[in-house]
CSV table of C-alpha atoms and ligand atoms in Angstrom, one decimal:
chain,number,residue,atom,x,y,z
F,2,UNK,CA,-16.1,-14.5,-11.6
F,3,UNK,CA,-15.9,-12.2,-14.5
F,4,UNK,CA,-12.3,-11.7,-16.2
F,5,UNK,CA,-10.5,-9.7,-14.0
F,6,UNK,CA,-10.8,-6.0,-15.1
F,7,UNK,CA,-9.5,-4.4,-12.1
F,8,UNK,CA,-7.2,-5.2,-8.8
F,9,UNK,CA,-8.1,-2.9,-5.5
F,10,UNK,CA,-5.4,-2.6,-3.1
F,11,UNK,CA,-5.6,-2.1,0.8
F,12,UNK,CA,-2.4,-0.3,2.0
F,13,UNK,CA,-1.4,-0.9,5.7
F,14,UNK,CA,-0.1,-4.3,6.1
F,15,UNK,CA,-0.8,-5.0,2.3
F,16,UNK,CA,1.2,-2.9,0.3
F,17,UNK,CA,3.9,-2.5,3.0
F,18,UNK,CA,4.2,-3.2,6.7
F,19,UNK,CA,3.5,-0.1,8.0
F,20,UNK,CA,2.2,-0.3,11.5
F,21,UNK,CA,4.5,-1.8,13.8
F,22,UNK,CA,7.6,0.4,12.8
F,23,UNK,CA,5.3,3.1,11.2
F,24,UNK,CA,2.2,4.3,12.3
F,25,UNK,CA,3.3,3.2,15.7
F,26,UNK,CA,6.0,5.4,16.6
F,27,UNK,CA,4.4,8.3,14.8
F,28,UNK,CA,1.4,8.0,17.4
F,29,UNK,CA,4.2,7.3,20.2
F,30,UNK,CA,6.1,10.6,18.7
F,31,UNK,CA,2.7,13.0,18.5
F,32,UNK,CA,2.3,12.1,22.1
F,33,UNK,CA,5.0,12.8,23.6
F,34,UNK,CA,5.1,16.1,21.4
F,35,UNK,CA,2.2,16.7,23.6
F,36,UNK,CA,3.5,16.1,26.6
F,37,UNK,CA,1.1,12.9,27.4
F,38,UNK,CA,2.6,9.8,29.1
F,39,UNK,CA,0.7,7.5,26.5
F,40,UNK,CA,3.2,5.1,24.6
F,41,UNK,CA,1.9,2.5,22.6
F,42,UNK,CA,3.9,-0.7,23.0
F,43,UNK,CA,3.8,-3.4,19.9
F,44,UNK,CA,1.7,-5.5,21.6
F,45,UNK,CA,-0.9,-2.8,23.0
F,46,UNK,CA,-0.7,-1.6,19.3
F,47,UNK,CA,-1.5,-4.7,17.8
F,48,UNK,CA,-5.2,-4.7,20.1
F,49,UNK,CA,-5.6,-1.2,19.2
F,50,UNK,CA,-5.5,-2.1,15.5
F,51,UNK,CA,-9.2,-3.6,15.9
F,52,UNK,CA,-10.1,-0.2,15.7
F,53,UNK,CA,-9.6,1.1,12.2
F,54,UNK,CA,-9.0,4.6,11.8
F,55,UNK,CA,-6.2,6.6,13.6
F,56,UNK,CA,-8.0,9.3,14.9
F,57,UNK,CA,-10.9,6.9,15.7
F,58,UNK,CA,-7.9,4.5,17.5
F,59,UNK,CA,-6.8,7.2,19.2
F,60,UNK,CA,-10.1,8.2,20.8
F,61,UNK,CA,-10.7,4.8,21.9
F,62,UNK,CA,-7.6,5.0,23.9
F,63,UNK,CA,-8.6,7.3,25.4
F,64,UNK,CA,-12.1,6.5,26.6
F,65,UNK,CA,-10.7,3.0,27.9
F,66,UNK,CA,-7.1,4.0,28.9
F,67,UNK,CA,-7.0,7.8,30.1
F,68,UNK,CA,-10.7,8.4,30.6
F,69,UNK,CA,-10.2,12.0,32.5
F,70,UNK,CA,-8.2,13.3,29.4
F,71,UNK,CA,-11.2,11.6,27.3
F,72,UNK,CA,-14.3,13.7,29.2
F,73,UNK,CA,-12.3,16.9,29.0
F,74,UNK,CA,-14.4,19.0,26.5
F,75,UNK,CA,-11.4,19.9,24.4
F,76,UNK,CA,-10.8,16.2,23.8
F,77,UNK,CA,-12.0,16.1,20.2
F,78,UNK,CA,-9.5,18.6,19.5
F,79,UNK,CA,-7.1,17.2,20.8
F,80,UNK,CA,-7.5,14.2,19.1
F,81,UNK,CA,-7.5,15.7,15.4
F,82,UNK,CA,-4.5,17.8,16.5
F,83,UNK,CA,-2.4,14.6,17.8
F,84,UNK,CA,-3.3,13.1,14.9
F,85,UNK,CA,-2.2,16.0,12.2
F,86,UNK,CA,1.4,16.0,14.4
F,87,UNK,CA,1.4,12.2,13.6
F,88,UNK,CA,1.0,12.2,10.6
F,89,UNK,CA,3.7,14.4,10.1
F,90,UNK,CA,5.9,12.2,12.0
F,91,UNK,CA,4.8,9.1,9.7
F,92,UNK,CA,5.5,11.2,6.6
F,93,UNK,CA,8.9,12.0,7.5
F,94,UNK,CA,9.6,7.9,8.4
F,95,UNK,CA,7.8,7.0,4.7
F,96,UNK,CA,9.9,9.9,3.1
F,97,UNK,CA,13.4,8.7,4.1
F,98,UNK,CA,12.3,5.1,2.8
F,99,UNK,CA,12.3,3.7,6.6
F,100,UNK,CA,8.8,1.5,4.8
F,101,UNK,CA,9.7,-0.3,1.5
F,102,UNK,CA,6.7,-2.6,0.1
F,103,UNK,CA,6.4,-6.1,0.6
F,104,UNK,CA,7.9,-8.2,-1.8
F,105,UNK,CA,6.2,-9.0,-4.6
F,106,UNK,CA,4.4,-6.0,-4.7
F,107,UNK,CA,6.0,-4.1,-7.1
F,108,UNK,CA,6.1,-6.8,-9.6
F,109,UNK,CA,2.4,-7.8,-9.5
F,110,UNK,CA,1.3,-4.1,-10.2
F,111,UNK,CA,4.2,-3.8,-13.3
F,112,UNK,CA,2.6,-7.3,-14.3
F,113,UNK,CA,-1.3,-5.6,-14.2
F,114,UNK,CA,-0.3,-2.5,-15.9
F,115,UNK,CA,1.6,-4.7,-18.6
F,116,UNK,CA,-2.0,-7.0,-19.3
F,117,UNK,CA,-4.1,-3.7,-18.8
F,118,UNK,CA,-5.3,-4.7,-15.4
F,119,UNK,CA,-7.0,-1.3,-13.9
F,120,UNK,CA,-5.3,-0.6,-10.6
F,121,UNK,CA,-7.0,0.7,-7.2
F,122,UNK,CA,-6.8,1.5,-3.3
F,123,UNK,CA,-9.1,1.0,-0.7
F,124,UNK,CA,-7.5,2.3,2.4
F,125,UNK,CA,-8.7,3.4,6.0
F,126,UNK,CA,-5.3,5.6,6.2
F,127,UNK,CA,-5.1,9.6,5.7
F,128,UNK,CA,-5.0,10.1,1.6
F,129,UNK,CA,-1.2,11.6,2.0
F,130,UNK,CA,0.0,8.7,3.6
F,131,UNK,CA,-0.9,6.7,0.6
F,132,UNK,CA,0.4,9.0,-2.0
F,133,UNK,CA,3.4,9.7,-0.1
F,134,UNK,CA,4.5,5.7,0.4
F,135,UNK,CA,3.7,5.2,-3.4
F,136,UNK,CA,6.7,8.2,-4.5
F,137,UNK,CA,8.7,7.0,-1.8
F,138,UNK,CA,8.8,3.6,-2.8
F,139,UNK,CA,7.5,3.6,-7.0
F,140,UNK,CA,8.5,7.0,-8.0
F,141,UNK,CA,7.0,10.3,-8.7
F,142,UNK,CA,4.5,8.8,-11.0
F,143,UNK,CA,3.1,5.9,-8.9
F,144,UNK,CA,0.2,7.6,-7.5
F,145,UNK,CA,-1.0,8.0,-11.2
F,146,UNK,CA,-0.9,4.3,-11.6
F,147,UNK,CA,-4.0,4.3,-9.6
F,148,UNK,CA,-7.0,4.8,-11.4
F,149,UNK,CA,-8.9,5.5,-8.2
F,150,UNK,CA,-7.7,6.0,-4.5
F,151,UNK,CA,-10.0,5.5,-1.9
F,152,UNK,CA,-8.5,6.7,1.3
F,153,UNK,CA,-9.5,7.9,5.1
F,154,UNK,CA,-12.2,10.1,5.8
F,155,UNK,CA,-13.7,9.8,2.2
F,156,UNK,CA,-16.7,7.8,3.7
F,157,UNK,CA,-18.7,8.1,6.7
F,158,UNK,CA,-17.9,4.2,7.7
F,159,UNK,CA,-14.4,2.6,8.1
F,160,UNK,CA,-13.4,-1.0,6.9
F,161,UNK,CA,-15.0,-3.8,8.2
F,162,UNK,CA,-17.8,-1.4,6.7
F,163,UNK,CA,-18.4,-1.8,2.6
F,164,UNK,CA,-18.1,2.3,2.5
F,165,UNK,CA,-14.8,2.4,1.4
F,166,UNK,CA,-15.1,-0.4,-1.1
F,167,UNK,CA,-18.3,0.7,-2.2
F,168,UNK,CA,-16.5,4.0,-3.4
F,169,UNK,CA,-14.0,2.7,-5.2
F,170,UNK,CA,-16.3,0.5,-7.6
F,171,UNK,CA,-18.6,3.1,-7.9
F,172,UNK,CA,-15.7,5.1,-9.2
F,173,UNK,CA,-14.1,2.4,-11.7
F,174,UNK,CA,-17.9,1.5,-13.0
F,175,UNK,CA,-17.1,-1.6,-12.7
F,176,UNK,CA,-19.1,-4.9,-11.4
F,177,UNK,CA,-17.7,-6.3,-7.6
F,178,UNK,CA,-17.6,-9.6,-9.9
F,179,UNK,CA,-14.8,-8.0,-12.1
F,180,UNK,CA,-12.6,-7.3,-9.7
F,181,UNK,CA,-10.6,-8.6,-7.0
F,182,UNK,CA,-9.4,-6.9,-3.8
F,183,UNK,CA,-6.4,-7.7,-2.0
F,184,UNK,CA,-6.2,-7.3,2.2
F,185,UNK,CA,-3.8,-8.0,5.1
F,186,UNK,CA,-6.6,-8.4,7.7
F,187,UNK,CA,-9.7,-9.6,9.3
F,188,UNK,CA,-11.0,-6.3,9.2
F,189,UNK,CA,-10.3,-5.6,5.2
F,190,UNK,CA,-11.5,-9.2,4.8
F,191,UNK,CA,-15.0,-8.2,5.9
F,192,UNK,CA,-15.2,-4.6,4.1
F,193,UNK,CA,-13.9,-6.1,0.5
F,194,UNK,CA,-16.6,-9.8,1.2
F,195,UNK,CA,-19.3,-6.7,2.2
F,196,UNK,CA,-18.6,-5.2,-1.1
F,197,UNK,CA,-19.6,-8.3,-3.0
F,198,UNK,CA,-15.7,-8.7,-3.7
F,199,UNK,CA,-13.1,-12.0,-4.0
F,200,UNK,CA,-10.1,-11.1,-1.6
F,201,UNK,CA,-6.9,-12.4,-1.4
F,202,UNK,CA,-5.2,-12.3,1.9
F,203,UNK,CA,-1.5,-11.7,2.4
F,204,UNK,CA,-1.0,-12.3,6.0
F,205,UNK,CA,0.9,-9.3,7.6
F,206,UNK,CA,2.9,-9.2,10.7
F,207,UNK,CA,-0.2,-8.3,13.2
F,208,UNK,CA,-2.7,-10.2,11.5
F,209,UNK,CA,-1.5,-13.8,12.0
F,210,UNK,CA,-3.9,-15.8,12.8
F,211,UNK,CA,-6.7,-14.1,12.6
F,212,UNK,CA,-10.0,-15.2,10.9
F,213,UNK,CA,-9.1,-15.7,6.8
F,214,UNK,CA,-11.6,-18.9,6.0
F,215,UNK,CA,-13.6,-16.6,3.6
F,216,UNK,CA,-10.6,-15.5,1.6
F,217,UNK,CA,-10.1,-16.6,-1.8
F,218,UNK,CA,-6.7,-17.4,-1.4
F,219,UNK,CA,-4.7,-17.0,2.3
F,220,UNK,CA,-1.0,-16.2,0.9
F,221,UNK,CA,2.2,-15.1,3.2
F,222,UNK,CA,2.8,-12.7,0.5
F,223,UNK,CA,2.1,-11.7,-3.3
F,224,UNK,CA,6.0,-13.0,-3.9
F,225,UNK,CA,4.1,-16.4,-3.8
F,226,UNK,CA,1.7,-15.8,-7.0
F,227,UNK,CA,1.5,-14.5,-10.6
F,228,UNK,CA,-1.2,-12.0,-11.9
F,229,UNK,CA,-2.4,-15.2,-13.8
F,230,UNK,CA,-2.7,-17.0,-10.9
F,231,UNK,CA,-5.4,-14.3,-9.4
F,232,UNK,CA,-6.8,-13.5,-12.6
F,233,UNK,CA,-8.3,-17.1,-12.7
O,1,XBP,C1,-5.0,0.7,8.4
O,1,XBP,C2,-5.6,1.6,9.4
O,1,XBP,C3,-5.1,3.0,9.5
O,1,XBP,C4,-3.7,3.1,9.9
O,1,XBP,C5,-3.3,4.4,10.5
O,1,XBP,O1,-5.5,1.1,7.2
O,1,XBP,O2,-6.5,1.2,10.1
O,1,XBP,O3,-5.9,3.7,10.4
O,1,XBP,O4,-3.5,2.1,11.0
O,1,XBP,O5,-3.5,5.4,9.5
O,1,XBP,P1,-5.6,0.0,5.9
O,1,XBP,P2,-4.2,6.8,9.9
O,1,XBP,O6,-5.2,-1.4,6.4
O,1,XBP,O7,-7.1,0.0,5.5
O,1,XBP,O8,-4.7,0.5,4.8
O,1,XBP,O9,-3.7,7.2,11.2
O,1,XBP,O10,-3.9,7.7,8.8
O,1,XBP,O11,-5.7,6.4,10.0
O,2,MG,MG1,-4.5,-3.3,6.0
């Protein structure tokens, strides 16, 4: 590997464990705002997170759970409006600081900024969902840390695609080889490998035991290494 130039964050699960107690009430909120019976319990939610991609989650529910509701001809807007009152909902839990970062995280992006380490995200979440946990949890300036956020609907193909990866170095101009991409899951695993990347896995509270034998390094969290440590 070349010297490490720049880090690439994923966000759900990395940067903070925001599924279980984040996006998943939000859904569970927008659709009972709707008036549908769907509730998503933690363990239906944790198979639901194969599919990346809320609006793309929330479809497949659909089709495989409430397949009248799915062949109604108003169902794609219904999905992007469920989704847009969800995301309201999870912006209000990230706003009163219900979804502080995992430890360590804080410190190893202070400790990149300090050596000059360019910072990214690659995310499948909605772009205001990343900017919005950054204030909540880093301050005002924190999305500005980030030399390039990658986020959502920004490419036609979620993660385990390369798309979203793909972006993001085509934005910092930098080599794969150069950098080093950080993930929670199986899922990111695959996009960040598909991008030509090294990824270090932090193992989140859905993703237990899942498949991690191409990682670089399998951590329970970034409390557990230094910025030298990856940069080697
Ligand atoms: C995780 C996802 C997202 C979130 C929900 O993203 O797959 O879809 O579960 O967010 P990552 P949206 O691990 O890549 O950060 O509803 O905004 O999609
Ligand atoms: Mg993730």
């Amino acid at each position: 590997m070349d010297t490490l130039k720049a880090i690439i964050f994923d966000v759900d699960g990395t940067l903070a464990e925001t599924e279980r107690d984040g996006h998943r009430p939000a859904f569970n909120a927008a659709f009972h705002e709707a008036g549908l019976d769907w509730y998503w319990d933690e363990a239906l939610y944790g198979e639901l997170l194969s599919v990346t991609g809320g609006k793309e989650r929330i479809r497949h529910y659909g089709a495989h759970y409430a397949p009248a509701i799915a062949a109604r001809p108003d169902f794609d807007a219904l999905v992007g409006q469920l989704h847009k009152i969800k995301t309201a909902h999870y912006l209000r839990l990230v706003d009163q600081g219900q979804l502080p970062l995992r430890p360590g995280v804080a410190r190893l992006l202070n400790e990149a900024r300090q050596a000059g380490i360019r910072l990214a995200i690659a995310t499948t979440t909605t772009p205001e969902n990343v900017d919005t946990l950054l204030r909540a949890n880093l301050g005002p300036d924190a999305p500005g840390w980030f030399e390039v956020i990658g986020a959502g609907d920004i490419v036609p193909a979620k993660k385990p695609a390369p798309d979203i990866y793909q972006w993001v170095l085509n934005r910092l101009a930098l080599p794969a080889a150069a950098c080093l991409a950080i993930e929670d899951s199986e899922m990111g695993l695959k996009s960040a490998l598909s991008a030509g990347l090294r990824c270090v896995v932090t193992i989140s509270e859905y993703t237990r035991g899942q498949d991690f034998r191409r990682a670089w390094r399998v951590l329970e969290g970034l409390e557990e290494c230094s910025l030298g440590e990856l940069g080697e």
